[in-house]
Amino acid sequence: MSVIYQRVALIGLGLIAGSMAHAMRRAGLAGEIVGTARSAETRKIAAEINLCDRITETAAEAVQGADLVVLCVPVGAMSAVAAEIGPHLSKGATVTDVGSVKQAVVDAVAPHVPKGVHFIPAHPLAGTEHSGPRSGFAELFDNRFCLIVPVEGSDPKAVADLRALWEGMGANVEEMDPDHHDLVLAVTSHVPHLIAYTMVGVADDLRRVTDSEVVKYSAAGFRDFTRIAASDPTMWRDVFLNNKDATLEILGRFTEELFALQRAIRTGSGDELFDYFTRTRAIRRGIIEAGQDTAAPDFGRTKASD
Amino acid sequence: MSVIYQRVALIGLGLIAGSMAHAMRRAGLAGEIVGTARSAETRKIAAEINLCDRITETAAEAVQGADLVVLCVPVGAMSAVAAEIGPHLSKGATVTDVGSVKQAVVDAVAPHVPKGVHFIPAHPLAGTEHSGPRSGFAELFDNRFCLIVPVEGSDPKAVADLRALWEGMGANVEEMDPDHHDLVLAVTSHVPHLIAYTMVGVADDLRRVTDSEVVKYSAAGFRDFTRIAASDPTMWRDVFLNNKDATLEILGRFTEELFALQRAIRTGSGDELFDYFTRTRAIRRGIIEAGQDTAAPDFGRTKASD
């Protein structure tokens, strides 16, 4: 693999930026990696662990001379960061992001991108429940998807370079429109996260079941929900505020179907429950066949937790 | 470890019974393991893979001379099986089960257990999304909980032997009342499963998002739901029909909280969302500290699916 960008500026140094730094180094994709974060503590840790080649105090400094700028901040902070860096971007540079919603990011960032700079939003579908500069690792994107969302008139060469970067970091790249992206993610990610947060909240509220019982017996199914519900609160607040329409649409469908199943339980309609539960197995098989998961029981968790 | 029961009869040969057979053999806990299943195909496979020492055609035959009888059938089938084996049980034997609800099993089985036979319900909190006689493995119960639910007047020696069996198969044993068991499991398992089934059903229904998109991009959070929702439909139908009250109570609380969060999204109440999402992180930390999961990112899934 050879260098694609001479200088990459990472704005924000959390899980995704940190993993990008490790993955770019693994494959030698960047000449120099410059990083910055709003918090002095984050910058200090990043310097200590040598996460980037250079750490700057401000985003304006970080982007100077960079041919790729990656916005790795929560969606709600994109507009302010774009306004700050806009005047300092180099002609011919590419600005991209890693936000979990795309139309809102296009609206927030595009107005601040000067003529002659390419703006190509993107979203790597990868993450863990951990956050902060120490949480990144080079393998995070391996065999995961990265969705690139070119805006109208995107320069084909700039898009091809960004695609090569993500492929070099291990991801499978697909292109998608911002609106469709936001709907697909509402189904596959945003609403599942909201539901997981809610279920964990319910367990926490319940006086007749103690917290320690919930914790002890979590392996019965609940554990997967707590993992999802431990993700970064700021990031998820911004996702829901900025993908409101698609989230509310999918939530509406969800509660409709949940009420139908609830009624089947109340009325003892066993056949209806059985048919519903049978139908959902097919999707699971599709996911295993697509290589996005393994058929191994419990994903080898027993071993991982030894 | 030494033999605790001279002859163990497994009624039903799915994931749990199969795993018990492997785990009992691993530790030498049973003199002889006899198995039976209603389906001739299941009995044939079990014989082929040498799952038990002996396979019988009927449950009545299987329990003859057994000092431990384990009912490993769906909760809805417990009453019929208990009625069939009742007259054939040996005096001094113990009858137990592995069902996911407990009060309904007590109601279904107890009337058929003759005087002089001990009935001690139990529930190992372990499983995968696989089912059938080939799905079992010896490690399934290692470091997982098994809840024993002694009914009034249970013989202490009989309870101690059953506890020793489960501990010998790797589980941590706790005792609990049937009603409390059913409520705790509604929170930690039954309602999470129903929600996962519903979310997967919603994804399947959505015309504007294709099945292949749902499958491809499942790693964004949805994947955990599909694993849960791929579990055995018969088992889960029976769980919901037989733990109706606790399930409906927890579902009611769930929809209340979900509506509150939905309203916060609609009205743009970022602080409310942030506070809610922050609170749920604490439960996750408790689960990792309790050793019921690992803090490793993504549970080493990346490696498992290589």
XYZ file of C-alpha atoms in Angstrom:
612
model
C 0.000 0.000 0.000
C 1.306 3.481 -0.694
C 0.653 6.954 0.713
C -2.681 8.398 -0.482
C -2.646 11.681 1.459
C 0.484 13.613 2.411
C -1.099 15.122 5.531
C -4.271 13.939 7.239
C -5.871 16.129 9.927
C -8.094 14.336 12.443
C -10.460 16.745 14.204
C -11.628 15.069 17.397
C -9.663 12.134 18.866
C -12.171 9.516 20.013
C -12.726 5.882 19.076
C -13.083 6.429 15.321
C -10.252 8.945 14.854
C -7.962 6.857 17.035
C -8.756 3.714 15.073
C -8.196 5.603 11.803
C -4.756 6.707 13.015
C -3.809 3.115 13.863
C -5.287 1.741 10.615
C -3.609 4.386 8.428
C -0.248 3.633 10.023
C -0.748 -0.115 9.656
C -1.058 0.328 5.890
C 1.160 3.378 5.395
C -1.648 5.455 3.896
C -0.737 8.909 5.246
C 2.503 10.892 5.067
C 1.775 12.719 8.328
C -1.133 12.409 10.762
C -2.030 15.597 12.619
C -4.630 15.483 15.386
C -6.518 17.899 17.556
C -9.296 17.789 20.152
C -11.202 20.435 22.055
C -10.300 18.940 25.435
C -6.761 19.555 26.726
C -6.929 16.242 28.601
C -7.688 14.356 25.357
C -4.824 16.106 23.570
C -2.487 15.221 26.449
C -3.425 11.513 26.384
C -3.156 11.408 22.590
C 0.366 12.892 22.810
C 1.364 10.438 25.561
C 0.328 7.386 23.572
C 1.780 8.812 20.360
C -1.565 8.508 18.587
C -0.646 11.083 15.906
C 2.594 12.453 14.482
C 1.651 15.911 15.723
C -1.030 17.331 18.030
C -2.237 20.918 17.652
C -4.227 23.032 20.077
C -6.803 24.207 17.580
C -8.634 22.745 14.597
C -7.622 25.792 12.528
C -3.942 24.906 13.027
C -4.492 21.201 12.422
C -5.963 21.637 8.946
C -3.207 23.879 7.633
C -1.524 22.200 4.696
C -3.615 19.040 5.083
C -4.864 17.368 1.904
C -7.413 15.381 3.925
C -9.419 16.712 6.876
C -11.597 14.229 8.794
C -14.281 15.602 11.097
C -14.541 13.081 13.947
C -16.674 15.142 16.322
C -20.286 14.526 17.422
C -22.810 15.508 14.748
C -23.989 18.463 16.838
C -20.492 19.969 16.807
C -19.928 19.678 13.036
C -21.235 23.114 12.094
C -19.042 25.026 14.584
C -15.948 23.059 13.629
C -16.602 23.587 9.914
C -16.984 27.313 10.493
C -13.679 27.386 12.366
C -11.633 25.493 9.800
C -13.275 26.827 6.605
C -10.910 29.801 6.112
C -7.825 27.644 6.766
C -8.474 24.811 4.304
C -6.005 24.296 1.450
C -7.207 24.504 -2.126
C -7.681 20.997 -3.547
C -8.024 19.433 -0.086
C -10.825 16.996 0.784
C -13.020 17.424 3.852
C -14.835 14.313 5.053
C -16.506 13.198 8.265
C -17.445 10.011 10.116
C -20.843 11.051 11.512
C -23.705 8.586 11.974
C -26.237 10.782 10.167
C -25.572 12.307 6.802
C -28.200 14.822 5.627
C -27.770 16.904 8.800
C -23.977 16.852 8.364
C -24.286 17.965 4.736
C -26.513 20.848 5.864
C -24.146 21.800 8.692
C -20.807 21.549 6.910
C -21.324 22.311 3.203
C -21.949 26.080 3.658
C -18.530 26.470 5.303
C -16.507 24.609 2.677
C -14.837 27.098 0.323
C -14.778 26.704 -3.461
C -11.922 24.473 -4.590
C -12.196 22.214 -1.538
C -13.951 18.834 -1.944
C -16.560 17.856 0.640
C -17.314 14.122 0.686
C -19.277 12.874 3.726
C -18.705 9.308 4.888
C -19.770 6.943 7.659
C -17.827 3.854 8.749
C -20.239 1.270 10.208
C -18.054 0.163 13.048
C -17.781 0.912 16.714
C -17.595 -0.446 20.206
C -19.125 0.781 23.436
C -15.829 2.417 24.367
C -14.830 6.013 23.673
C -11.894 8.371 24.088
C -8.360 8.540 22.617
C -7.242 5.247 24.179
C -10.147 3.216 22.733
C -9.012 3.009 19.095
C -7.454 -0.040 17.433
C -6.261 -0.738 13.894
C -8.666 -3.637 13.216
C -11.897 -1.734 13.923
C -12.805 -1.278 10.242
C -11.621 -4.654 8.921
C -14.394 -6.251 6.840
C -16.885 -3.586 7.997
C -18.729 -1.277 5.641
C -17.946 2.376 5.079
C -20.691 4.339 3.339
C -19.494 7.256 1.213
C -22.145 9.862 0.472
C -20.893 12.031 -2.399
C -22.739 15.336 -2.732
C -23.735 16.650 -6.159
C -20.751 17.442 -8.352
C -18.202 15.619 -6.197
C -14.869 15.316 -7.977
C -14.421 11.673 -9.130
C -10.694 11.675 -8.328
C -11.327 12.986 -4.801
C -14.012 10.327 -4.251
C -11.685 7.609 -5.582
C -8.904 8.675 -3.200
C -11.227 8.630 -0.184
C -12.504 5.216 -1.243
C -8.916 3.950 -1.508
C -8.173 5.279 1.981
C -11.099 3.402 3.532
C -10.315 0.249 1.605
C -6.715 0.569 2.756
C -7.993 0.719 6.344
C -9.794 -2.603 5.766
C -13.355 -1.451 5.015
C -15.736 -2.396 2.206
C -16.895 0.847 0.609
C -20.385 1.531 -0.788
C -21.931 4.771 -2.035
C -25.360 5.972 -0.950
C -27.601 9.076 -1.002
C -27.799 10.990 2.299
C -31.563 10.485 2.753
C -31.446 6.785 2.079
C -28.422 6.467 4.368
C -30.353 8.071 7.198
C -33.331 5.722 6.756
C -31.207 2.566 6.509
C -29.266 3.589 9.611
C -32.459 4.408 11.496
C -33.493 0.767 10.977
C -30.170 -0.972 11.474
C -28.680 1.220 14.166
C -30.489 4.263 15.548
C -33.787 2.716 16.638
C -32.109 -0.479 17.929
C -29.887 1.740 20.084
C -32.835 3.749 21.396
C -34.683 0.550 22.269
C -31.651 -0.854 24.046
C -31.244 2.348 26.055
C -34.936 2.185 27.003
C -34.827 -1.450 28.098
C -31.771 -0.840 30.252
C -33.514 2.180 31.766
C -36.579 0.082 32.610
C -34.430 -2.496 34.384
C -32.746 0.250 36.357
C -36.096 1.687 37.466
C -37.681 -1.490 38.695
C -37.799 -1.550 42.473
C -38.934 -5.162 42.766
C -35.930 -6.428 40.826
C -32.629 -5.283 42.269
C -29.785 -3.904 40.166
C -27.590 -6.763 41.286
C -30.125 -9.272 39.994
C -30.255 -7.515 36.647
C -26.467 -7.590 36.507
C -26.106 -11.211 37.626
C -28.663 -12.652 35.281
C -27.900 -10.470 32.278
C -26.543 -13.338 30.181
C -30.156 -14.358 29.529
C -30.449 -11.846 26.676
C -30.227 -8.484 28.373
C -26.428 -8.341 28.140
C -26.445 -7.496 24.441
C -28.721 -4.553 25.206
C -26.423 -3.181 27.880
C -23.472 -3.292 25.516
C -25.365 -1.250 22.956
C -26.673 1.102 25.652
C -23.175 1.848 26.979
C -22.165 3.804 23.867
C -21.170 7.458 24.026
C -24.149 9.567 25.266
C -23.142 12.758 23.423
C -22.818 10.986 20.116
C -26.206 9.303 20.506
C -28.001 12.446 21.681
C -26.806 14.129 18.483
C -27.802 11.171 16.312
C -31.412 11.304 17.506
C -31.668 15.090 17.356
C -30.266 15.055 13.808
C -32.041 12.042 12.357
C -35.397 12.887 13.883
C -37.699 12.122 10.951
C -36.389 8.679 10.044
C -36.076 7.703 13.711
C -39.660 8.720 14.471
C -40.935 6.885 11.383
C -39.221 3.634 12.322
C -40.207 4.034 15.979
C -43.828 4.389 14.888
C -43.658 1.120 12.973
C -41.901 -0.543 15.872
C -44.540 0.376 18.443
C -47.310 -0.711 16.056
C -45.793 -4.172 15.716
C -44.945 -4.391 19.403
C -48.565 -3.636 20.303
C -49.737 -6.383 17.927
C -47.448 -8.906 19.646
C -48.456 -7.625 23.074
C -52.098 -8.205 22.122
C -51.239 -11.726 20.931
C -49.704 -12.432 24.342
C -52.683 -10.970 26.185
C -55.184 -12.990 24.128
C -53.042 -16.140 24.113
C -52.681 -16.274 20.303
C -49.863 -18.821 20.179
C -49.966 -19.316 16.404
C -49.490 -15.612 15.749
C -46.446 -15.494 18.042
C -44.989 -18.663 16.533
C -45.366 -17.388 12.954
C -43.780 -14.049 13.812
C -40.821 -15.648 15.583
C -40.287 -18.077 12.699
C -40.145 -15.292 10.119
C -37.361 -13.427 11.916
C -34.987 -16.420 11.732
C -34.488 -15.915 7.987
C -32.914 -12.489 8.439
C -30.415 -13.917 10.892
C -29.372 -16.566 8.389
C -28.863 -13.867 5.770
C -26.520 -11.962 8.064
C -24.387 -15.013 8.720
C -24.258 -15.856 5.000
C -23.218 -12.262 4.222
C -20.190 -12.706 6.484
C -21.218 -9.882 8.816
C -21.273 -12.279 11.734
C -20.378 -15.804 12.689
C -22.621 -18.805 13.317
C -20.469 -19.852 16.253
C -22.583 -20.155 19.392
C -22.418 -17.022 21.512
C -19.669 -15.652 19.228
C -16.989 -17.366 21.242
C -17.847 -15.092 24.143
C -17.282 -17.817 26.641
C -13.676 -17.936 25.542
C -13.274 -14.181 25.348
C -14.442 -13.758 28.936
C -12.264 -16.483 30.400
C -15.852 -35.236 40.526
C -17.866 -38.358 41.264
C -21.164 -39.782 40.093
C -24.166 -37.989 41.648
C -26.989 -39.836 39.853
C -26.826 -43.457 38.713
C -29.238 -42.910 35.838
C -30.276 -39.569 34.361
C -33.215 -39.423 31.939
C -33.280 -36.456 29.537
C -36.771 -35.870 28.134
C -36.371 -33.793 24.971
C -32.988 -33.619 23.185
C -32.427 -30.008 22.146
C -29.719 -27.472 22.966
C -30.012 -27.683 26.765
C -30.380 -31.467 27.089
C -27.549 -32.008 24.610
C -25.286 -29.616 26.489
C -26.183 -31.322 29.783
C -25.209 -34.703 28.320
C -21.831 -33.333 27.225
C -21.276 -31.486 30.518
C -22.260 -34.493 32.669
C -19.848 -36.702 30.744
C -17.065 -34.128 30.968
C -17.249 -34.300 34.776
C -18.401 -37.906 35.200
C -21.565 -36.898 37.043
C -23.968 -39.592 35.778
C -23.691 -43.395 35.766
C -25.894 -43.710 32.679
C -27.531 -41.071 30.505
C -30.810 -42.100 28.892
C -32.471 -39.806 26.367
C -35.716 -39.576 24.492
C -37.479 -37.157 22.144
C -40.895 -37.058 20.565
C -39.473 -36.760 17.037
C -38.043 -39.947 15.464
C -35.631 -37.791 13.469
C -34.238 -36.216 16.651
C -33.838 -39.647 18.265
C -32.040 -40.887 15.139
C -29.565 -37.978 15.126
C -28.967 -38.310 18.874
C -28.167 -42.005 18.412
C -25.852 -41.279 15.466
C -23.787 -38.743 17.397
C -23.811 -40.914 20.531
C -25.341 -38.094 22.564
C -26.643 -40.461 25.275
C -25.763 -43.948 26.470
C -29.220 -45.137 25.481
C -32.145 -43.686 23.497
C -35.704 -44.821 24.157
C -38.800 -44.328 22.012
C -41.003 -43.026 24.801
C -40.608 -40.842 27.871
C -42.293 -43.525 29.982
C -39.513 -45.975 29.089
C -36.769 -43.397 29.586
C -37.653 -42.605 33.200
C -37.749 -46.209 34.362
C -35.157 -46.732 37.045
C -33.846 -43.175 36.693
C -32.916 -41.319 39.887
C -32.947 -37.997 38.003
C -35.460 -37.020 35.319
C -34.883 -33.728 33.487
C -37.766 -32.247 31.500
C -36.111 -30.441 28.569
C -39.245 -29.806 26.497
C -40.922 -26.456 25.714
C -42.929 -25.094 28.641
C -46.201 -25.761 26.802
C -45.404 -29.483 26.595
C -44.489 -29.950 30.288
C -47.958 -30.922 31.495
C -48.469 -33.694 28.914
C -44.986 -35.116 29.493
C -45.448 -35.056 33.265
C -48.773 -36.880 32.910
C -47.096 -39.541 30.755
C -44.124 -40.220 33.039
C -45.870 -39.792 36.405
C -46.879 -43.469 36.843
C -43.403 -44.689 35.818
C -41.265 -42.630 38.179
C -39.155 -44.463 40.774
C -39.692 -43.747 44.445
C -36.976 -41.402 45.734
C -36.225 -40.054 42.265
C -35.935 -36.337 41.525
C -37.847 -34.668 38.691
C -36.483 -31.323 37.508
C -36.829 -29.163 34.395
C -34.960 -26.463 32.500
C -37.891 -24.259 31.468
C -37.576 -20.481 31.154
C -40.656 -19.787 33.276
C -41.217 -21.361 36.648
C -44.662 -20.739 38.172
C -46.393 -22.158 35.078
C -44.129 -25.224 35.168
C -44.873 -25.785 38.837
C -48.595 -25.605 38.058
C -48.264 -27.946 35.079
C -45.967 -30.596 36.540
C -46.553 -30.795 40.308
C -50.010 -32.462 40.088
C -48.511 -35.377 38.152
C -45.578 -36.056 40.501
C -46.421 -38.965 42.828
C -45.727 -38.959 46.551
C -42.169 -40.041 47.320
C -40.767 -38.373 44.203
C -39.003 -34.987 44.597
C -39.945 -32.183 42.225
C -37.353 -29.387 42.060
C -37.759 -26.930 39.152
C -34.643 -25.270 37.775
C -33.579 -22.891 35.008
C -30.066 -22.638 33.609
C -29.498 -19.103 32.240
C -27.589 -20.103 29.175
C -28.375 -20.579 25.534
C -27.474 -19.787 21.983
C -29.649 -19.108 18.966
C -29.165 -22.702 17.815
C -31.435 -25.625 18.582
C -31.697 -29.372 18.030
C -29.650 -32.397 19.186
C -26.481 -31.322 17.368
C -26.383 -27.846 18.975
C -25.222 -28.837 22.471
C -21.706 -28.384 23.837
C -20.123 -29.100 27.220
C -19.107 -25.490 27.966
C -22.577 -23.943 27.660
C -23.132 -23.656 31.422
C -19.594 -22.698 32.464
C -19.714 -19.629 34.716
C -23.421 -19.100 33.916
C -26.140 -19.052 36.549
C -28.605 -21.840 37.195
C -31.619 -20.844 39.273
C -33.107 -23.598 41.415
C -36.682 -23.001 42.531
C -37.462 -25.410 45.368
C -41.174 -25.847 46.012
C -42.492 -25.952 49.576
C -41.226 -28.906 51.536
C -38.460 -29.847 49.084
C -36.129 -32.459 50.524
C -32.820 -30.747 51.450
C -30.721 -33.741 50.328
C -32.472 -33.839 46.948
C -31.927 -30.079 46.497
C -28.248 -30.428 47.485
C -27.725 -33.211 44.907
C -29.307 -31.170 42.124
C -27.177 -28.189 43.110
C -24.061 -30.370 43.007
C -25.019 -31.592 39.519
C -25.329 -28.062 38.154
C -22.141 -26.937 39.857
C -20.433 -29.996 38.396
C -21.612 -28.883 34.947
C -19.910 -25.517 35.526
C -22.824 -23.332 36.661
C -23.180 -20.975 39.626
C -26.347 -21.995 41.478
C -28.784 -19.636 43.210
C -32.191 -20.320 44.757
C -35.248 -18.179 44.038
C -39.044 -18.181 44.444
C -41.016 -18.983 41.265
C -42.834 -15.620 41.126
C -39.682 -13.598 41.611
C -37.901 -15.754 39.058
C -40.579 -15.002 36.486
C -40.332 -11.237 37.079
C -36.523 -11.143 36.979
C -36.516 -13.163 33.773
C -39.198 -10.967 32.219
C -36.785 -8.036 32.659
C -33.508 -9.697 31.784
C -34.671 -12.060 29.071
C -38.310 -12.299 28.005
C -39.061 -8.667 27.150
C -35.608 -8.119 25.559
C -36.328 -11.112 23.320
C -39.785 -9.821 22.389
C -38.320 -6.423 21.533
C -35.598 -7.992 19.423
C -38.144 -10.081 17.546
C -40.209 -6.958 16.921
C -37.288 -4.876 15.662
C -36.224 -7.610 13.258
C -39.815 -7.885 12.052
C -39.957 -4.127 11.395
C -36.783 -4.291 9.316
C -38.229 -7.162 7.313
C -41.435 -5.224 6.591
C -39.863 -2.044 5.365
C -40.233 -1.722 1.606
C -37.978 1.312 1.236
C -35.039 -0.470 2.817
C -34.185 -3.756 1.148
C -33.471 -6.967 3.024
C -29.981 -7.024 1.589
C -29.292 -3.562 3.016
C -30.509 -4.651 6.436
C -28.255 -7.679 6.225
C -25.215 -5.821 4.907
C -25.296 -3.018 7.405
C -26.362 -5.053 10.427
C -23.059 -4.579 12.245
C -24.244 -1.080 13.186
C -26.201 -2.447 16.167
C -28.966 -4.500 14.618
C -26.869 -7.672 14.502
C -27.225 -8.313 18.233
C -30.995 -8.143 17.825
C -31.034 -10.702 15.031
C -29.028 -13.141 17.098
C -31.543 -12.904 19.904
C -34.462 -13.089 17.471
C -33.175 -16.287 15.858
C -33.902 -18.396 18.952
C -36.314 -21.324 18.867
C -39.856 -20.078 18.011
C -41.694 -22.828 19.906
C -39.764 -22.215 23.080
C -40.396 -18.491 22.915
C -44.086 -18.785 22.071
C -44.469 -20.885 25.224
C -42.450 -18.457 27.326
C -44.740 -15.560 26.470
C -47.960 -17.561 26.832
C -46.779 -18.835 30.213
C -45.234 -15.703 31.690
C -47.990 -13.397 30.512
C -48.449 -11.217 33.609
C -44.810 -10.324 34.234
C -44.167 -9.843 30.505
C -47.127 -7.476 30.127
C -46.088 -5.533 33.235
C -42.542 -4.986 31.975
C -43.766 -4.248 28.455
C -46.043 -1.560 29.879
C -43.119 0.122 31.613
C -41.011 -0.223 28.483
C -43.516 1.510 26.212
C -44.026 4.287 28.803
C -40.296 5.044 28.832
C -39.961 4.654 25.079
C -42.741 7.196 24.552
C -40.963 9.632 26.878
C -37.758 9.325 24.851
C -39.690 9.557 21.587
C -41.222 12.799 22.833
C -37.753 14.107 23.787
C -36.600 13.427 20.218
C -39.671 15.084 18.719
C -39.282 18.187 20.896
C -35.492 18.295 20.572
C -34.824 17.886 24.323
C -31.135 17.074 24.072
C -30.444 17.268 27.810
C -33.123 14.706 28.598
C -31.658 12.269 26.058
C -28.111 12.853 27.267
C -29.044 12.251 30.922
C -30.924 9.061 30.093
C -28.066 7.668 27.992
C -25.530 8.518 30.695
C -27.475 6.669 33.380
C -27.536 3.396 31.432
C -23.732 3.186 31.284
C -23.524 2.310 34.975
C -25.438 -0.952 34.543
C -23.069 -2.011 31.796
C -20.073 -1.428 34.063
C -21.730 -3.563 36.743
C -22.140 -6.465 34.315
C -18.486 -6.381 33.324
C -17.398 -6.191 36.971
C -19.644 -9.153 37.804
C -17.745 -11.245 35.245
C -20.839 -11.920 33.127
C -19.189 -10.329 30.130
C -15.891 -8.949 28.935
C -14.808 -5.365 28.401
C -12.967 -6.364 25.222
C -14.210 -4.307 22.271
C -16.879 -6.165 20.304
C -16.222 -9.304 22.377
C -13.444 -10.384 20.044
C -16.053 -10.869 17.332
C -13.754 -9.583 14.643
C -11.451 -12.488 15.361
C -14.265 -15.019 15.702
C -15.613 -14.174 12.247
C -12.269 -14.263 10.463
